[in-house]
Short mmCIF file of C-alpha atoms in Angstrom, two decimals:
data_model
loop_
_atom_site.label_atom_id
_atom_site.label_comp_id
_atom_site.label_asym_id
_atom_site.label_seq_id
_atom_site.Cartn_x
_atom_site.Cartn_y
_atom_site.Cartn_z
CA MET A 198 68.14 17.14 81.68
CA GLN A 199 66.75 20.57 80.93
CA ASN A 200 69.32 23.28 81.56
CA TRP A 201 68.48 26.95 81.64
CA ASN A 202 70.74 29.68 80.32
CA LYS A 203 72.21 30.65 83.66
CA TYR A 204 75.47 32.42 84.50
CA GLY A 205 75.96 33.25 80.82
CA VAL A 206 76.51 29.63 79.77
CA GLU A 207 74.33 29.12 76.72
CA ARG A 208 72.96 25.69 75.80
CA GLN A 209 72.86 24.60 72.22
CA GLN A 210 69.62 22.78 72.97
CA ARG A 211 66.97 22.95 75.66
CA TYR A 212 66.57 19.23 76.33
CA MET A 213 69.11 16.43 76.36
CA LYS A 214 68.38 13.97 73.56
CA PHE A 215 67.45 10.48 74.69
CA GLU A 216 70.06 8.93 72.40
CA LEU A 217 72.84 10.92 74.10
CA PHE A 218 71.55 9.92 77.54
CA LYS A 219 71.36 6.27 76.46
CA ASN A 220 74.93 6.31 75.14
CA ILE A 221 76.21 7.86 78.39
CA ILE A 222 74.59 5.17 80.53
CA ASP A 223 75.61 2.34 78.17
CA GLU A 224 79.25 3.33 78.57
CA MET A 225 79.03 4.24 82.24
CA ILE A 226 77.91 0.78 83.37
CA HIS A 227 81.22 -0.63 82.14
CA LEU A 228 83.36 1.68 84.28
CA ASP A 229 85.38 0.07 87.07
CA LYS A 230 83.46 2.13 89.62
CA MET A 231 79.89 3.11 88.80
CA PRO A 232 79.27 6.75 89.76
CA ALA A 233 76.09 7.96 91.44
CA ILE A 234 73.54 9.40 89.00
CA ILE A 235 71.78 12.70 89.72
CA LEU A 236 69.09 13.82 87.26
CA SER A 237 69.15 17.56 87.92
CA TYR A 238 71.44 20.50 87.28
CA GLU A 239 70.48 24.17 86.89
CA GLY A 240 67.04 23.30 85.61
CA GLU A 241 63.89 21.27 86.22
CA SER A 242 63.99 17.67 85.03
CA LEU A 243 60.25 17.10 85.32
CA VAL A 244 59.54 19.33 82.32
CA HIS A 245 61.56 17.04 80.01
CA PRO A 246 59.07 15.36 77.63
CA LYS A 247 60.92 12.04 77.91
CA PHE A 248 61.53 12.15 81.66
CA ILE A 249 59.81 8.82 82.36
CA GLN A 250 61.67 7.18 79.48
CA PHE A 251 64.96 8.29 81.05
CA LEU A 252 64.00 6.73 84.38
CA LYS A 253 62.91 3.47 82.77
CA TYR A 254 66.20 3.22 80.90
CA LEU A 255 68.13 3.58 84.15
CA ASP A 256 65.92 0.91 85.68
CA LYS A 257 67.01 -1.45 82.89
CA TYR A 258 70.41 -1.49 84.65
CA SER A 259 68.91 -1.38 88.17
CA ILE A 260 70.16 2.20 88.59
CA ARG A 261 68.07 4.29 90.97
CA PRO A 262 69.08 7.97 90.65
CA TRP A 263 68.89 10.91 93.01
CA ILE A 264 66.82 13.85 91.76
CA THR A 265 66.42 17.38 93.08
CA THR A 266 63.19 18.97 91.91
CA SER A 267 60.85 21.89 92.50
CA LEU A 268 57.97 19.52 91.56
CA LEU A 269 56.70 22.25 89.23
CA GLY A 270 55.87 20.85 85.81
CA GLY A 271 55.31 17.37 87.23
CA SER A 272 52.27 15.28 86.27
CA ILE A 273 50.82 12.48 88.39
CA GLU A 274 52.51 10.02 86.02
CA LYS A 275 55.90 11.65 86.58
CA LEU A 276 55.45 11.76 90.35
CA ASN A 277 54.62 8.05 90.36
CA ALA A 278 57.60 7.30 88.12
CA MET A 279 59.95 9.05 90.58
CA ILE A 280 58.60 6.91 93.42
CA ASP A 281 58.98 3.74 91.37
CA TYR A 282 62.44 4.42 89.91
CA CYS A 283 64.36 6.94 92.08
CA ASP A 284 66.49 6.29 95.15
CA THR A 285 66.01 9.81 96.57
CA ILE A 286 63.66 12.66 95.69
CA SER A 287 64.92 15.94 97.10
CA VAL A 288 62.17 18.57 96.97
CA SER A 289 63.04 22.27 96.94
CA LEU A 290 60.27 23.82 99.03
CA ASP A 291 62.26 26.69 100.57
CA GLY A 292 60.36 26.98 103.82
CA ASN A 293 57.03 28.63 104.48
CA LYS A 294 54.99 30.73 102.05
CA GLU A 295 56.93 33.91 102.83
CA MET A 296 60.30 32.27 102.23
CA PHE A 297 59.14 30.49 99.07
CA THR A 298 57.77 33.62 97.43
CA LYS A 299 60.97 35.49 98.29
CA ASN A 300 63.34 32.86 96.89
CA ARG A 301 61.51 30.72 94.36
CA GLY A 302 58.06 31.60 93.03
CA SER A 303 54.48 32.70 93.49
CA VAL A 304 51.91 31.81 96.15
CA LYS A 305 50.13 29.66 93.57
CA GLN A 306 53.35 27.75 92.90
CA PHE A 307 53.92 27.31 96.65
CA GLU A 308 50.48 25.74 97.00
CA LYS A 309 51.13 23.51 93.98
CA VAL A 310 54.45 22.25 95.38
CA ASN A 311 52.83 21.46 98.74
CA GLU A 312 50.05 19.58 96.98
CA GLN A 313 52.53 17.57 94.89
CA LEU A 314 54.68 16.87 97.95
CA GLU A 315 51.71 15.50 99.88
CA LEU A 316 50.92 13.20 96.94
CA LEU A 317 54.51 11.91 97.00
CA LEU A 318 54.40 11.29 100.75
CA ASP A 319 51.08 9.45 100.46
CA GLU A 320 52.55 7.06 97.88
CA LYS A 321 56.16 6.67 99.06
CA ASN A 322 55.55 3.52 101.12
CA ARG A 323 55.17 1.40 98.02
CA SER A 324 58.92 1.67 97.34
CA ASP A 325 62.23 2.24 99.12
CA VAL A 326 62.44 5.83 97.87
CA LYS A 327 63.66 8.50 100.27
CA ILE A 328 62.07 11.94 100.24
CA ASN A 329 64.08 14.92 101.43
CA LEU A 330 63.19 18.59 101.73
CA ASN A 331 65.44 21.51 100.79
CA MET A 332 65.26 25.02 102.17
CA THR A 333 67.35 28.04 101.14
CA LEU A 334 68.22 30.03 104.24
CA SER A 335 68.42 33.69 103.28
CA PRO A 336 69.14 36.76 105.38
CA LEU A 337 67.55 37.84 107.70
CA TYR A 338 66.79 34.26 108.77
CA ASP A 339 68.99 31.89 110.75
CA ILE A 340 68.58 28.39 112.13
CA ASN A 341 66.90 29.72 115.28
CA SER A 342 64.31 31.86 113.48
CA ILE A 343 60.77 30.93 114.48
CA SER A 344 59.63 30.33 110.89
CA VAL A 345 62.63 28.08 110.23
CA ARG A 346 62.03 26.05 113.40
CA ASN A 347 58.33 25.75 112.56
CA PHE A 348 59.20 24.46 109.09
CA ILE A 349 61.53 21.82 110.55
CA GLU A 350 59.01 20.78 113.20
CA HIS A 351 56.19 20.52 110.66
CA TRP A 352 58.00 18.28 108.17
CA MET A 353 60.63 16.30 110.08
CA SER A 354 58.39 13.35 110.93
CA SER A 355 57.13 13.09 107.33
CA VAL A 356 60.37 13.17 105.31
CA ASP A 357 63.67 11.32 105.55
CA GLU A 358 65.92 14.37 105.84
CA ILE A 359 65.72 18.14 105.71
CA TYR A 360 68.56 20.05 104.09
CA ILE A 361 69.02 23.75 104.76
CA TRP A 362 71.36 25.52 102.40
CA LYS A 363 72.68 28.92 103.42
CA GLN A 364 72.13 31.29 100.53
CA ILE A 365 75.09 32.02 98.27
CA ASP A 366 75.70 35.15 96.23
CA PHE A 367 76.10 34.04 92.61
CA GLY A 368 76.94 37.51 91.40
CA GLU A 369 80.19 38.60 89.77
CA ASN A 370 81.97 36.45 92.36
CA ILE A 371 80.60 33.32 94.04
CA VAL A 372 80.70 34.06 97.76
CA TYR A 373 79.06 33.11 101.06
CA LEU A 374 76.37 35.46 102.36
CA TYR A 375 76.62 33.95 105.87
CA ARG A 376 80.22 34.65 106.83
CA ASP A 377 80.44 34.07 110.59
CA GLY A 378 83.46 31.92 111.36
CA LEU A 379 84.57 31.65 107.72
CA GLU A 380 86.90 34.59 107.23
CA GLU A 381 89.97 32.98 108.78
CA HIS A 382 89.36 29.72 106.91
CA LEU A 383 89.06 31.56 103.60
CA LYS A 384 92.52 33.06 104.02
CA ARG A 385 94.02 29.57 103.74
CA ARG A 386 93.14 28.77 100.12
CA ARG A 387 93.16 25.05 99.32
CA PRO A 388 92.33 23.07 96.17
CA CYS A 389 88.61 22.67 95.47
CA GLN A 390 87.52 19.04 95.63
CA GLN A 391 84.53 19.43 93.28
CA PRO A 392 86.35 18.61 90.00
CA PHE A 393 87.74 15.40 91.50
CA ASN A 394 84.41 14.09 92.78
CA TYR A 395 81.73 15.50 90.53
CA ALA A 396 80.94 16.30 86.90
CA ALA A 397 77.74 17.62 85.37
CA ILE A 398 76.80 16.78 81.80
CA LEU A 399 74.85 19.62 80.20
CA THR A 400 71.98 19.07 77.78
CA ASP A 401 74.30 19.63 74.82
CA GLY A 402 76.89 17.16 76.10
CA ARG A 403 79.46 19.60 77.46
CA ILE A 404 81.03 19.09 80.89
CA ALA A 405 80.88 21.29 84.01
CA PRO A 406 83.14 19.85 86.76
CA CYS A 407 81.29 21.60 89.60
CA CYS A 408 77.93 21.01 91.31
CA ASN A 409 77.46 24.71 92.08
CA THR A 410 77.75 26.42 88.70
CA SER A 411 78.22 25.68 85.01
CA ARG A 412 80.42 28.77 84.65
CA THR A 413 83.27 26.27 84.78
CA VAL A 414 82.05 24.45 81.66
CA LEU A 415 84.86 22.94 79.60
CA ARG A 416 83.68 24.09 76.19
CA GLU A 417 86.23 22.07 74.20
CA LEU A 418 84.95 18.74 75.53
CA ASN A 419 81.75 16.86 74.75
CA ILE A 420 80.57 13.64 76.35
CA ALA A 421 79.37 12.47 72.93
CA ASP A 422 83.03 11.66 72.26
CA GLY A 423 82.88 9.07 75.05
CA ILE A 424 83.12 9.13 78.84
CA VAL A 425 86.57 7.58 79.15
CA ASP A 426 88.04 9.69 76.33
CA THR A 427 86.53 12.85 77.82
CA PHE A 428 87.77 12.40 81.37
CA THR A 429 91.22 11.11 80.39
CA SER A 430 91.72 13.87 77.80
CA ASN A 431 94.65 16.28 78.10
CA ILE A 432 92.20 19.17 78.52
CA TYR A 433 90.46 17.59 81.51
CA GLN A 434 93.66 16.37 83.13
CA GLU A 435 95.25 19.82 82.76
CA PHE A 436 92.18 21.35 84.41
CA LEU A 437 92.59 18.95 87.37
CA ASP A 438 96.33 19.56 87.60
CA ASN A 439 95.76 23.32 87.69
CA HIS A 440 93.32 22.88 90.58
CA LYS A 441 95.79 20.76 92.53
CA THR A 442 98.41 23.49 92.27
CA LEU A 443 95.93 26.41 92.52
CA HIS A 444 96.82 27.72 89.06
CA ILE A 445 93.32 29.08 88.55
CA LYS A 446 93.94 32.76 87.90
CA GLY A 447 91.55 34.12 85.29
CA SER A 448 89.10 31.23 85.66
CA PRO A 449 85.64 31.35 87.34
CA CYS A 450 87.17 29.32 90.16
CA GLU A 451 89.57 32.13 91.12
CA SER A 452 86.85 34.25 92.75
CA CYS A 453 84.74 31.37 94.12
CA GLU A 454 84.71 30.75 97.87
CA LEU A 455 82.81 27.46 97.80
CA TRP A 456 86.01 25.42 97.73
CA LEU A 457 85.88 25.77 101.52
CA ASP A 458 82.83 23.53 102.01
CA ASP A 459 84.76 20.30 101.47
CA TRP A 460 87.44 21.34 103.96
CA LEU A 461 85.12 21.95 106.92
CA GLY A 462 84.34 19.02 109.20
CA ASP A 463 80.86 17.78 110.06
CA GLU A 464 79.67 19.22 113.39
CA LYS A 465 76.73 18.21 115.56
CA SER A 466 74.34 20.67 117.21
CA SER A 467 70.71 20.92 118.31
CA ILE A 468 67.83 23.36 118.50
CA THR A 469 64.76 23.38 120.75
CA ILE A 470 61.35 23.36 119.05
CA ASN A 471 57.95 24.49 120.34
CA THR A 472 57.25 21.22 122.18
CA GLY A 473 60.43 21.68 124.22
CA ASP A 474 62.11 18.73 122.45
CA LYS A 475 65.64 19.05 121.17
CA ILE A 476 66.26 18.41 117.48
CA THR A 477 69.71 17.17 116.49
CA TYR A 478 71.25 18.49 113.28
CA TYR A 479 74.59 18.32 111.50
CA HIS A 480 76.30 21.20 109.76
CA GLU A 481 79.24 21.23 107.41
CA GLY A 482 80.24 24.37 105.60
CA ASN A 483 77.19 25.82 103.88
CA THR A 484 74.93 22.81 104.58
CA ILE A 485 72.71 21.99 107.56
CA ARG A 486 71.14 18.52 107.70
CA PHE A 487 68.27 17.30 109.90
CA PRO A 488 67.65 13.53 109.97
CA SER A 489 64.00 12.60 110.44
CA VAL A 490 64.55 10.74 113.73
CA ALA A 491 66.20 13.55 115.59
CA ILE A 492 64.01 14.33 118.62
CA SER A 493 65.76 13.78 121.96
#
């Protein structure tokens, strides 16, 4: 809903206009299969001045979206609106104070996010909302690091799930920083599944068919021309066909390794926390997931 100028993809406007959002939803509800709605992409939705209005419009159609948020820029009214209208609130906390200040912001911001998170948890029982926590795992940390285990142990009984995302290098190429066990897989290039399962609509209505980066934005298309017309257009279909046949030379996708995530199976493991209990977690590609009821 608010997209920052990241990866060199400039937005023609800072905030998505409510009328554009309304038109998207009004057409989307008539699709044969209603897609899941996520109100976040390379930005912070809570700073949008009409954030609550967006949520209330979705509620008109009984749509409860997923949102990923840093909680920064959120008022009490916006926090309450997320509880009332969202299906899942995924909070990017990024671990303890040391990890947060390395990856995301200042000590003051860390304290603010913790305060906002506690407010959410205190109020969550009045709805069916799920609250997840996100952590970016950056070198020199791994899943067995004491600070990481302490973070999991501290929050796992309070939230529904904890997601740990291994840090990615979004430099000139988009590559994994944690490479153990991936090198052989990466040699067997396969089509990326992102464009076939996901599409982000930027604030100015353009389309990015990837959840990881808007570098792939299809500049010739705009959702204002209509959802069906956009996704059945020759431009979009050619983009999909090129991905199926790996004709991606010269595109941002050529040097991206994240296609691999969708081709790695879900595996089950466990770690031992300070109490001696074992915590079950699931890992697939770059993602590690801890359900809240995982002590064995």
